[in-house]
């Protein structure tokens, strides 16, 4: 290793790692086109903000939406909600990144190695294909809670065990599929610290979880909407069941293709731990191995995407950090598990995911910030922005969409006329797939603008585009204003839509 590289590594700090691996990549894509998942979370933030402002309580609709509750106060800011929320999510990502750095330094018992592994993990975690431009999911803030739990639990006190349970419960309520980690944590506490510690951990989790749910119930007025949301989510998942295996293979191979350098290093780490004589690390290795496989419960139960597979990355980092504690890391293992290899793997991931046009997009949007408008050039290149532009010129103030079009709510600053009308595809499911009932429902609620999403039939089977269009036509209230066709050359060109107005 050269003197200059050694000097750089010696001066490496968590803040430098997070700045290079989190802040810089996020800033580069700050002005990226709107994405589906972030539109969903920002829409619920809008809804929560509006409901608290007008009614003084949370809307009794949807799941816990704890992440959107945290985003809601920022809806008061003027202009482009996507930019504001991406900046807020960046703040959460910085916190999670710093906690991961601290965790891996502790796990590896070596500052430089721990920080380099954290750099590799954060680089993989924050590529655009995983987190888009931010606000992709509540993954970042939920992991911040889990990392905090892992850090605090080793203080080895009753208060620390109780706090770890509380933090794990917070992570689960921020992202419900993390419930598997609460179970994994209980088992780890049992084998690592004994039955009393496991009981205290579980008590903390139960008390914090029930406490937060009671707060949500008080804020909502009741829990009927919450229960209905989770029951309906199961219906939607079952409707998409035919695509589970296809998506697993598609995005599983993509995960391997993009992050194979990380996997390559982890395989060496597992081999090293397997043949090591130090028995005291076996339980920790089993814990990280369990964390690697835990995400597959969610991945194999729904249509999974690349960000679902990215949940394996922190466990990769933990296993890699643990392997560096071993005293007999000699020969081939020493040559592979070293600072140069960690840096080389990070550079490969960066090169594969480099987006040279990202800075141009960001610069164009920031020039007009904080207005709501993307540039005309960007609008022509995006089906999403084209639809928002059409809606912005139509009379009225209410909007309902179907399928995957939630990102139109933040773009237009419009909301549905009543709770539960944000997604006509789910309304159709809730009404037992009865077109006549949907027609009557639309006549009763009468949103000013309707947008019906349309994708290739092989992509999503729970959109019910044809059925919804027939129900809209049967109302005799709406006029088709515009049809934006599927155009694979555009951003989100794989999804088209029909826009209907009640006042045309």
Short mmCIF file of C-alpha atoms in Angstrom, two decimals:
data_model
loop_
_atom_site.label_atom_id
_atom_site.label_comp_id
_atom_site.label_asym_id
_atom_site.label_seq_id
_atom_site.Cartn_x
_atom_site.Cartn_y
_atom_site.Cartn_z
CA UNK A 1 0.00 0.00 0.00
CA UNK A 2 1.44 3.38 -0.95
CA UNK A 3 2.31 6.01 1.64
CA UNK A 4 -0.37 8.38 0.34
CA UNK A 5 -3.06 5.70 0.54
CA UNK A 6 -1.94 4.72 4.03
CA UNK A 7 -2.09 8.34 5.10
CA UNK A 8 -5.59 8.70 3.65
CA UNK A 9 -6.84 5.57 5.40
CA UNK A 10 -5.33 6.72 8.71
CA UNK A 11 -7.29 9.98 8.50
CA UNK A 12 -10.53 8.22 7.55
CA UNK A 13 -13.49 9.18 9.76
CA UNK A 14 -17.19 8.19 9.82
CA UNK A 15 -18.16 11.66 8.58
CA UNK A 16 -15.86 11.37 5.56
CA UNK A 17 -17.23 7.90 4.76
CA UNK A 18 -20.84 9.03 5.00
CA UNK A 19 -20.17 12.17 2.98
CA UNK A 20 -18.55 10.23 0.12
CA UNK A 21 -20.84 7.17 0.15
CA UNK A 22 -24.19 8.78 1.07
CA UNK A 23 -24.31 12.56 0.69
CA UNK A 24 -22.53 12.89 -2.65
CA UNK A 25 -24.50 10.11 -4.45
CA UNK A 26 -27.80 11.44 -3.05
CA UNK A 27 -27.05 15.03 -4.07
CA UNK A 28 -26.15 13.92 -7.61
CA UNK A 29 -29.64 12.43 -8.12
CA UNK A 30 -31.54 15.05 -6.12
CA UNK A 31 -33.24 16.35 -9.26
CA UNK A 32 -34.06 12.96 -10.71
CA UNK A 33 -37.51 12.24 -12.14
CA UNK A 34 -40.28 11.30 -9.65
CA UNK A 35 -40.43 7.62 -8.70
CA UNK A 36 -43.35 5.40 -7.73
CA UNK A 37 -42.42 4.46 -4.18
CA UNK A 38 -41.44 7.94 -3.06
CA UNK A 39 -44.70 9.24 -4.50
CA UNK A 40 -46.58 6.82 -2.27
CA UNK A 41 -44.84 7.96 0.93
CA UNK A 42 -45.04 11.65 0.05
CA UNK A 43 -48.74 11.31 -0.78
CA UNK A 44 -49.45 9.93 2.69
CA UNK A 45 -47.36 12.74 4.17
CA UNK A 46 -49.59 15.19 2.26
CA UNK A 47 -52.72 13.43 3.50
CA UNK A 48 -51.54 13.40 7.12
CA UNK A 49 -50.54 17.07 6.99
CA UNK A 50 -53.87 18.10 5.47
CA UNK A 51 -55.90 15.99 7.92
CA UNK A 52 -54.10 17.32 11.00
CA UNK A 53 -54.40 20.86 9.67
CA UNK A 54 -58.15 20.66 8.98
CA UNK A 55 -59.45 18.03 11.43
CA UNK A 56 -56.84 18.03 14.18
CA UNK A 57 -56.28 14.26 13.90
CA UNK A 58 -54.52 11.65 11.79
CA UNK A 59 -56.45 10.16 8.85
CA UNK A 60 -57.83 6.72 9.69
CA UNK A 61 -56.67 5.14 6.46
CA UNK A 62 -53.70 3.05 5.38
CA UNK A 63 -51.09 1.26 7.46
CA UNK A 64 -49.14 2.81 10.35
CA UNK A 65 -47.42 5.23 7.94
CA UNK A 66 -45.04 6.22 10.72
CA UNK A 67 -42.44 7.27 8.16
CA UNK A 68 -44.95 9.51 6.38
CA UNK A 69 -45.89 11.01 9.77
CA UNK A 70 -42.26 12.10 10.13
CA UNK A 71 -42.30 13.60 6.63
CA UNK A 72 -45.68 15.33 7.02
CA UNK A 73 -44.53 18.58 8.71
CA UNK A 74 -42.31 19.34 5.72
CA UNK A 75 -45.36 19.50 3.42
CA UNK A 76 -45.78 23.10 4.58
CA UNK A 77 -42.71 24.03 2.53
CA UNK A 78 -43.42 25.69 -0.83
CA UNK A 79 -42.68 24.28 -4.25
CA UNK A 80 -41.24 20.94 -5.23
CA UNK A 81 -42.15 18.40 -2.55
CA UNK A 82 -39.91 15.76 -4.10
CA UNK A 83 -36.78 17.85 -3.54
CA UNK A 84 -37.71 18.73 0.05
CA UNK A 85 -38.53 15.13 0.98
CA UNK A 86 -35.38 13.80 -0.64
CA UNK A 87 -33.37 16.20 1.49
CA UNK A 88 -35.19 15.05 4.63
CA UNK A 89 -34.57 11.41 3.72
CA UNK A 90 -30.92 12.29 3.13
CA UNK A 91 -30.77 13.47 6.75
CA UNK A 92 -32.11 10.10 7.91
CA UNK A 93 -29.59 8.34 5.64
CA UNK A 94 -26.70 10.29 7.18
CA UNK A 95 -27.77 9.20 10.68
CA UNK A 96 -28.11 5.56 9.56
CA UNK A 97 -24.71 5.73 7.84
CA UNK A 98 -22.95 7.08 10.93
CA UNK A 99 -24.54 4.38 13.09
CA UNK A 100 -23.45 1.69 10.63
CA UNK A 101 -19.89 3.02 10.69
CA UNK A 102 -19.83 2.82 14.47
CA UNK A 103 -21.33 -0.68 14.44
CA UNK A 104 -18.82 -2.07 11.94
CA UNK A 105 -15.84 -0.47 13.68
CA UNK A 106 -16.94 -2.21 16.86
CA UNK A 107 -17.60 -5.50 15.06
CA UNK A 108 -14.23 -5.56 13.30
CA UNK A 109 -12.29 -4.17 16.29
CA UNK A 110 -10.35 -2.06 13.79
CA UNK A 111 -11.27 1.51 12.85
CA UNK A 112 -9.86 1.58 9.31
CA UNK A 113 -11.22 -1.80 8.26
CA UNK A 114 -14.62 -1.12 9.81
CA UNK A 115 -14.94 2.21 8.02
CA UNK A 116 -13.89 0.74 4.68
CA UNK A 117 -16.47 -2.03 4.99
CA UNK A 118 -19.06 0.62 5.91
CA UNK A 119 -18.03 2.59 2.82
CA UNK A 120 -18.52 -0.46 0.59
CA UNK A 121 -21.90 -1.25 2.15
CA UNK A 122 -23.15 2.34 1.93
CA UNK A 123 -21.97 2.69 -1.68
CA UNK A 124 -23.97 -0.41 -2.62
CA UNK A 125 -26.94 0.70 -0.57
CA UNK A 126 -27.19 4.18 -2.10
CA UNK A 127 -26.82 3.49 -5.79
CA UNK A 128 -29.80 4.86 -7.77
CA UNK A 129 -31.06 1.39 -8.73
CA UNK A 130 -31.62 0.58 -5.06
CA UNK A 131 -32.93 3.79 -3.49
CA UNK A 132 -33.78 5.79 -6.63
CA UNK A 133 -33.38 9.42 -5.56
CA UNK A 134 -34.33 8.80 -1.94
CA UNK A 135 -37.63 8.33 -0.06
CA UNK A 136 -37.73 4.94 -1.80
CA UNK A 137 -38.91 3.28 1.35
CA UNK A 138 -38.67 3.57 5.12
CA UNK A 139 -35.69 1.20 4.95
CA UNK A 140 -33.08 3.81 5.86
CA UNK A 141 -34.72 5.13 9.02
CA UNK A 142 -35.87 1.64 10.08
CA UNK A 143 -32.30 0.39 9.81
CA UNK A 144 -31.13 3.40 11.84
CA UNK A 145 -33.34 2.09 14.68
CA UNK A 146 -31.98 -1.47 14.27
CA UNK A 147 -28.35 -0.30 14.20
CA UNK A 148 -29.03 1.67 17.39
CA UNK A 149 -30.46 -1.45 19.03
CA UNK A 150 -27.37 -3.49 18.08
CA UNK A 151 -25.07 -0.80 19.45
CA UNK A 152 -26.88 -0.28 22.73
CA UNK A 153 -27.54 -3.93 23.60
CA UNK A 154 -23.88 -4.71 24.26
CA UNK A 155 -23.77 -2.34 27.20
CA UNK A 156 -25.01 -5.48 28.92
CA UNK A 157 -27.44 -3.85 31.34
CA UNK A 158 -31.16 -4.30 31.91
CA UNK A 159 -31.82 -0.77 30.72
CA UNK A 160 -29.86 -1.44 27.52
CA UNK A 161 -31.75 -4.66 26.82
CA UNK A 162 -35.08 -2.90 27.37
CA UNK A 163 -34.02 0.00 25.12
CA UNK A 164 -32.93 -2.47 22.41
CA UNK A 165 -36.42 -3.99 22.46
CA UNK A 166 -37.99 -0.54 22.18
CA UNK A 167 -35.77 0.41 19.24
CA UNK A 168 -36.53 -2.87 17.46
CA UNK A 169 -40.26 -2.25 17.91
CA UNK A 170 -39.78 1.22 16.43
CA UNK A 171 -38.03 -0.32 13.42
CA UNK A 172 -40.92 -2.76 12.93
CA UNK A 173 -43.53 -0.01 13.03
CA UNK A 174 -41.47 2.03 10.57
CA UNK A 175 -41.33 -0.97 8.25
CA UNK A 176 -43.64 -3.85 9.15
CA UNK A 177 -41.72 -6.69 7.40
CA UNK A 178 -38.90 -6.03 9.88
CA UNK A 179 -40.96 -8.08 12.35
CA UNK A 180 -38.65 -10.96 11.45
CA UNK A 181 -35.76 -9.00 12.99
CA UNK A 182 -37.64 -8.67 16.29
CA UNK A 183 -37.92 -12.47 16.41
CA UNK A 184 -34.29 -12.87 15.43
CA UNK A 185 -33.32 -10.37 18.12
CA UNK A 186 -35.21 -12.35 20.79
CA UNK A 187 -33.39 -15.56 19.81
CA UNK A 188 -30.03 -13.76 19.77
CA UNK A 189 -30.70 -12.33 23.22
CA UNK A 190 -31.63 -15.77 24.55
CA UNK A 191 -28.44 -17.44 23.33
CA UNK A 192 -26.18 -14.45 23.88
CA UNK A 193 -27.32 -13.12 27.24
CA UNK A 194 -29.74 -15.67 28.69
CA UNK A 195 -33.46 -15.96 29.34
CA UNK A 196 -33.81 -12.93 31.69
CA UNK A 197 -32.22 -10.65 29.07
CA UNK A 198 -34.47 -12.05 26.33
CA UNK A 199 -37.56 -11.45 28.49
CA UNK A 200 -36.53 -7.85 29.21
CA UNK A 201 -35.87 -7.30 25.49
CA UNK A 202 -39.30 -8.70 24.58
CA UNK A 203 -40.95 -6.62 27.30
CA UNK A 204 -39.38 -3.47 25.88
CA UNK A 205 -40.52 -4.35 22.38
CA UNK A 206 -44.08 -5.16 23.43
CA UNK A 207 -44.47 -2.06 25.57
CA UNK A 208 -43.01 0.27 22.92
CA UNK A 209 -45.00 -1.35 20.12
CA UNK A 210 -48.30 -1.26 21.98
CA UNK A 211 -47.59 2.27 23.18
CA UNK A 212 -47.00 3.57 19.66
CA UNK A 213 -50.06 1.75 18.34
CA UNK A 214 -52.19 3.31 21.11
CA UNK A 215 -50.83 6.74 20.21
CA UNK A 216 -51.76 6.10 16.56
CA UNK A 217 -55.21 4.88 17.62
CA UNK A 218 -55.73 8.04 19.67
CA UNK A 219 -54.53 10.19 16.77
CA UNK A 220 -56.76 8.40 14.26
CA UNK A 221 -59.80 8.18 16.50
CA UNK A 222 -59.89 4.37 16.09
CA UNK A 223 -57.99 1.51 14.49
CA UNK A 224 -60.57 0.38 11.93
CA UNK A 225 -58.69 1.87 8.98
CA UNK A 226 -55.42 0.36 10.22
CA UNK A 227 -56.87 -3.14 10.44
CA UNK A 228 -58.55 -2.80 7.03
CA UNK A 229 -55.28 -1.62 5.47
CA UNK A 230 -53.37 -4.74 6.53
CA UNK A 231 -56.20 -7.05 5.48
CA UNK A 232 -56.35 -5.34 2.11
CA UNK A 233 -52.57 -5.54 1.73
CA UNK A 234 -52.87 -9.32 1.95
CA UNK A 235 -55.46 -9.24 -0.83
CA UNK A 236 -53.17 -7.21 -3.08
CA UNK A 237 -50.20 -9.51 -2.39
CA UNK A 238 -52.29 -12.57 -3.26
CA UNK A 239 -53.43 -10.90 -6.49
CA UNK A 240 -49.76 -10.48 -7.50
CA UNK A 241 -48.80 -14.03 -6.47
CA UNK A 242 -48.24 -15.22 -10.04
CA UNK A 243 -45.31 -12.81 -10.42
CA UNK A 244 -43.41 -13.69 -7.22
CA UNK A 245 -41.04 -16.26 -8.72
CA UNK A 246 -40.45 -14.22 -11.88
CA UNK A 247 -39.48 -11.13 -9.90
CA UNK A 248 -37.34 -13.19 -7.53
CA UNK A 249 -35.25 -14.54 -10.41
CA UNK A 250 -35.11 -11.22 -12.27
CA UNK A 251 -33.99 -9.06 -9.38
CA UNK A 252 -32.01 -11.78 -7.63
CA UNK A 253 -29.79 -12.08 -10.71
CA UNK A 254 -29.59 -8.30 -10.94
CA UNK A 255 -28.49 -8.11 -7.31
CA UNK A 256 -25.73 -10.65 -7.98
CA UNK A 257 -24.72 -8.84 -11.18
CA UNK A 258 -24.40 -5.42 -9.56
CA UNK A 259 -22.97 -6.35 -6.16
CA UNK A 260 -20.88 -9.43 -6.91
CA UNK A 261 -17.66 -7.79 -5.55
CA UNK A 262 -19.29 -7.50 -2.12
CA UNK A 263 -20.58 -11.09 -2.30
CA UNK A 264 -17.13 -12.28 -3.38
CA UNK A 265 -15.57 -10.79 -0.24
CA UNK A 266 -18.33 -12.15 2.00
CA UNK A 267 -17.81 -15.68 0.69
CA UNK A 268 -14.15 -15.44 1.73
CA UNK A 269 -15.22 -14.10 5.13
CA UNK A 270 -17.64 -17.01 5.70
CA UNK A 271 -14.96 -19.50 4.66
CA UNK A 272 -12.51 -17.90 7.08
CA UNK A 273 -14.98 -18.01 9.95
CA UNK A 274 -15.86 -21.62 9.14
CA UNK A 275 -12.26 -22.83 9.41
CA UNK A 276 -11.21 -20.57 12.30
CA UNK A 277 -10.36 -22.15 15.66
CA UNK A 278 -11.79 -19.23 17.67
CA UNK A 279 -15.10 -20.58 18.97
CA UNK A 280 -16.21 -17.30 20.58
CA UNK A 281 -17.10 -15.84 17.18
CA UNK A 282 -19.29 -18.72 16.00
CA UNK A 283 -22.47 -17.38 17.60
CA UNK A 284 -21.91 -13.92 16.16
CA UNK A 285 -21.30 -15.46 12.75
CA UNK A 286 -24.57 -17.40 13.03
CA UNK A 287 -26.36 -14.16 13.93
CA UNK A 288 -25.09 -12.38 10.82
CA UNK A 289 -25.84 -15.44 8.70
CA UNK A 290 -29.42 -15.42 10.02
CA UNK A 291 -29.64 -11.70 9.16
CA UNK A 292 -28.60 -12.54 5.60
CA UNK A 293 -31.45 -15.00 5.15
CA UNK A 294 -34.12 -13.10 7.11
CA UNK A 295 -35.05 -10.77 4.19
CA UNK A 296 -35.92 -13.77 2.02
CA UNK A 297 -39.17 -14.24 3.95
CA UNK A 298 -40.42 -10.96 2.48
CA UNK A 299 -38.69 -11.48 -0.86
CA UNK A 300 -40.40 -14.85 -1.43
CA UNK A 301 -43.82 -13.72 -0.21
CA UNK A 302 -44.40 -10.81 -2.61
CA UNK A 303 -43.17 -9.30 -5.85
CA UNK A 304 -39.68 -8.26 -4.78
CA UNK A 305 -37.44 -5.63 -6.34
CA UNK A 306 -33.76 -4.74 -6.04
CA UNK A 307 -34.25 -2.73 -2.85
CA UNK A 308 -35.73 -5.81 -1.15
CA UNK A 309 -32.52 -7.70 -1.91
CA UNK A 310 -30.51 -4.72 -0.64
CA UNK A 311 -31.69 -5.60 2.88
CA UNK A 312 -29.02 -8.33 2.80
CA UNK A 313 -26.18 -5.77 2.52
CA UNK A 314 -25.86 -4.75 6.21
CA UNK A 315 -25.61 -8.45 7.14
CA UNK A 316 -22.89 -8.86 4.49
CA UNK A 317 -21.02 -5.98 6.12
CA UNK A 318 -21.42 -7.44 9.61
CA UNK A 319 -20.09 -10.84 8.54
CA UNK A 320 -17.16 -9.25 6.74
CA UNK A 321 -16.31 -7.08 9.76
CA UNK A 322 -16.48 -10.06 12.14
CA UNK A 323 -14.09 -12.10 10.01
CA UNK A 324 -11.38 -9.47 10.44
CA UNK A 325 -11.26 -10.17 14.17
CA UNK A 326 -9.75 -13.60 13.57
CA UNK A 327 -6.09 -14.05 14.36
CA UNK A 328 -5.25 -16.64 11.69
CA UNK A 329 -6.25 -14.62 8.63
CA UNK A 330 -3.22 -15.74 6.59
CA UNK A 331 -2.32 -16.55 3.02
CA UNK A 332 -5.05 -16.10 0.43
CA UNK A 333 -7.50 -14.78 3.01
CA UNK A 334 -5.13 -11.99 4.02
CA UNK A 335 -4.63 -10.96 0.40
CA UNK A 336 -8.39 -10.84 -0.24
CA UNK A 337 -9.68 -9.36 3.02
CA UNK A 338 -7.67 -6.15 3.11
CA UNK A 339 -8.13 -2.41 2.57
CA UNK A 340 -7.13 -2.47 -1.10
CA UNK A 341 -9.77 -5.10 -1.90
CA UNK A 342 -12.49 -3.19 -0.06
CA UNK A 343 -11.64 -0.06 -2.03
CA UNK A 344 -11.41 -1.97 -5.30
CA UNK A 345 -14.82 -3.57 -4.74
CA UNK A 346 -16.32 -0.15 -3.97
CA UNK A 347 -14.89 1.31 -7.18
CA UNK A 348 -16.34 -1.55 -9.26
CA UNK A 349 -19.80 -0.95 -7.79
CA UNK A 350 -19.49 2.80 -8.41
CA UNK A 351 -18.42 2.31 -12.03
CA UNK A 352 -21.27 -0.11 -12.75
CA UNK A 353 -23.83 2.30 -11.33
CA UNK A 354 -22.38 5.63 -12.48
CA UNK A 355 -24.96 7.97 -14.01
CA UNK A 356 -23.23 10.78 -15.94
CA UNK A 357 -26.52 12.53 -16.71
CA UNK A 358 -27.56 12.75 -13.05
CA UNK A 359 -25.79 16.06 -12.41
CA UNK A 360 -27.49 17.65 -15.42
CA UNK A 361 -30.96 16.64 -14.17
CA UNK A 362 -30.20 17.95 -10.69
CA UNK A 363 -28.82 21.24 -11.98
CA UNK A 364 -31.89 21.86 -14.16
CA UNK A 365 -34.33 21.22 -11.31
CA UNK A 366 -32.39 23.23 -8.74
CA UNK A 367 -32.35 26.22 -11.08
CA UNK A 368 -36.16 26.36 -10.81
CA UNK A 369 -36.35 25.32 -7.15
CA UNK A 370 -38.55 25.73 -5.11
CA UNK A 371 -41.17 25.91 -7.88
CA UNK A 372 -43.06 22.72 -8.70
CA UNK A 373 -41.99 22.57 -12.31
CA UNK A 374 -39.39 20.36 -13.94
CA UNK A 375 -37.97 21.77 -17.17
CA UNK A 376 -39.81 21.36 -20.48
CA UNK A 377 -37.05 19.05 -21.66
CA UNK A 378 -37.53 16.83 -18.62
CA UNK A 379 -41.32 16.89 -19.01
CA UNK A 380 -41.12 15.68 -22.61
CA UNK A 381 -38.93 12.81 -21.45
CA UNK A 382 -41.23 11.54 -18.69
CA UNK A 383 -44.71 10.00 -18.83
CA UNK A 384 -45.17 10.98 -15.20
CA UNK A 385 -44.40 14.65 -15.75
CA UNK A 386 -46.52 14.73 -18.91
CA UNK A 387 -49.51 13.45 -16.94
CA UNK A 388 -48.92 16.01 -14.18
CA UNK A 389 -48.73 18.78 -16.74
CA UNK A 390 -52.11 17.79 -18.23
CA UNK A 391 -53.75 17.51 -14.78
CA UNK A 392 -52.41 20.92 -13.77
CA UNK A 393 -54.39 22.54 -16.60
CA UNK A 394 -57.70 20.87 -15.69
CA UNK A 395 -60.35 22.52 -13.45
CA UNK A 396 -61.12 21.29 -9.95
CA UNK A 397 -58.96 20.39 -6.99
CA UNK A 398 -59.49 16.65 -6.33
CA UNK A 399 -57.78 13.68 -7.95
CA UNK A 400 -58.00 9.89 -7.79
CA UNK A 401 -55.63 7.49 -9.53
CA UNK A 402 -55.39 3.76 -10.11
CA UNK A 403 -52.54 1.31 -9.98
CA UNK A 404 -49.10 2.77 -9.57
CA UNK A 405 -49.78 6.47 -10.07
CA UNK A 406 -49.49 7.83 -6.50
CA UNK A 407 -46.58 10.03 -7.55
CA UNK A 408 -49.08 12.35 -9.26
CA UNK A 409 -50.44 13.57 -5.92
CA UNK A 410 -47.24 15.38 -4.80
CA UNK A 411 -46.62 16.60 -8.35
CA UNK A 412 -50.03 18.26 -8.64
CA UNK A 413 -50.56 19.04 -4.93
CA UNK A 414 -54.04 17.53 -5.30
CA UNK A 415 -55.67 14.97 -3.02
CA UNK A 416 -58.65 12.55 -3.30
CA UNK A 417 -62.10 13.87 -2.31
CA UNK A 418 -62.31 11.43 0.62
CA UNK A 419 -60.25 8.85 2.47
CA UNK A 420 -59.67 5.53 0.76
CA UNK A 421 -59.92 6.92 -2.77
CA UNK A 422 -56.20 7.29 -3.47
CA UNK A 423 -56.00 4.02 -5.43
CA UNK A 424 -58.97 2.92 -7.53
CA UNK A 425 -57.37 -0.49 -8.07
CA UNK A 426 -57.58 -1.16 -4.33
CA UNK A 427 -61.07 0.34 -4.17
CA UNK A 428 -62.07 -2.18 -6.85
CA UNK A 429 -60.58 -5.00 -4.76
CA UNK A 430 -62.35 -3.72 -1.66
CA UNK A 431 -65.66 -3.74 -3.53
CA UNK A 432 -65.23 -7.39 -4.45
CA UNK A 433 -64.18 -6.66 -8.05
CA UNK A 434 -67.72 -5.53 -8.83
CA UNK A 435 -67.74 -2.98 -11.67
CA UNK A 436 -71.27 -1.80 -10.91
CA UNK A 437 -70.36 -1.05 -7.30
CA UNK A 438 -67.30 0.87 -8.47
CA UNK A 439 -69.47 2.89 -10.86
CA UNK A 440 -71.87 3.80 -8.05
CA UNK A 441 -68.92 4.63 -5.80
CA UNK A 442 -67.48 7.05 -8.40
CA UNK A 443 -70.86 8.69 -8.90
CA UNK A 444 -71.16 9.23 -5.16
CA UNK A 445 -67.63 10.58 -4.60
CA UNK A 446 -67.05 12.22 -8.02
CA UNK A 447 -63.36 13.28 -8.02
CA UNK A 448 -62.65 16.15 -10.41
CA UNK A 449 -59.93 14.21 -12.24
CA UNK A 450 -59.36 10.47 -12.64
CA UNK A 451 -56.13 8.87 -13.85
CA UNK A 452 -56.16 5.21 -14.84
CA UNK A 453 -52.71 3.63 -15.01
CA UNK A 454 -51.89 1.06 -17.66
CA UNK A 455 -48.93 -1.33 -17.88
CA UNK A 456 -48.05 -4.43 -19.82
CA UNK A 457 -50.17 -7.32 -18.54
CA UNK A 458 -47.08 -9.34 -17.64
CA UNK A 459 -45.80 -6.67 -15.21
CA UNK A 460 -48.65 -6.26 -12.74
CA UNK A 461 -51.90 -8.19 -12.56
CA UNK A 462 -53.61 -6.21 -9.79
CA UNK A 463 -54.25 -2.94 -11.66
CA UNK A 464 -57.62 -3.89 -13.26
CA UNK A 465 -57.25 -1.21 -15.94
CA UNK A 466 -60.01 -2.43 -18.26
CA UNK A 467 -62.51 -2.96 -15.46
CA UNK A 468 -61.92 0.51 -14.01
CA UNK A 469 -62.24 2.15 -17.42
CA UNK A 470 -65.57 0.41 -18.01
CA UNK A 471 -66.81 1.55 -14.60
CA UNK A 472 -65.77 5.16 -15.35
CA UNK A 473 -67.54 5.11 -18.73
CA UNK A 474 -70.67 3.74 -17.07
CA UNK A 475 -70.89 6.80 -14.78
CA UNK A 476 -71.47 9.06 -17.81
CA UNK A 477 -69.87 11.84 -15.76
CA UNK A 478 -66.34 11.82 -17.15
CA UNK A 479 -64.73 12.79 -20.44
CA UNK A 480 -61.45 11.30 -21.64
CA UNK A 481 -59.12 14.30 -21.85
CA UNK A 482 -55.82 12.69 -22.73
CA UNK A 483 -54.18 9.32 -23.21
CA UNK A 484 -50.46 9.00 -22.58
CA UNK A 485 -49.31 5.77 -24.23
CA UNK A 486 -46.69 3.33 -23.05
CA UNK A 487 -43.36 4.52 -24.47
CA UNK A 488 -40.28 2.63 -23.32
CA UNK A 489 -37.99 5.46 -24.51
CA UNK A 490 -39.25 7.76 -21.73
CA UNK A 491 -38.77 7.80 -17.99
CA UNK A 492 -41.47 5.55 -16.55
CA UNK A 493 -42.50 4.96 -20.13
CA UNK A 494 -43.47 1.39 -19.21
CA UNK A 495 -46.58 2.83 -17.60
CA UNK A 496 -49.14 4.78 -19.58
CA UNK A 497 -52.39 6.33 -18.42
CA UNK A 498 -55.77 7.75 -19.38
CA UNK A 499 -56.82 11.06 -17.83
CA UNK A 500 -60.52 11.82 -17.31
CA UNK A 501 -62.14 15.10 -16.26
CA UNK A 502 -65.58 15.70 -14.76
CA UNK A 503 -65.71 19.24 -16.09
CA UNK A 504 -64.85 18.85 -19.76
#
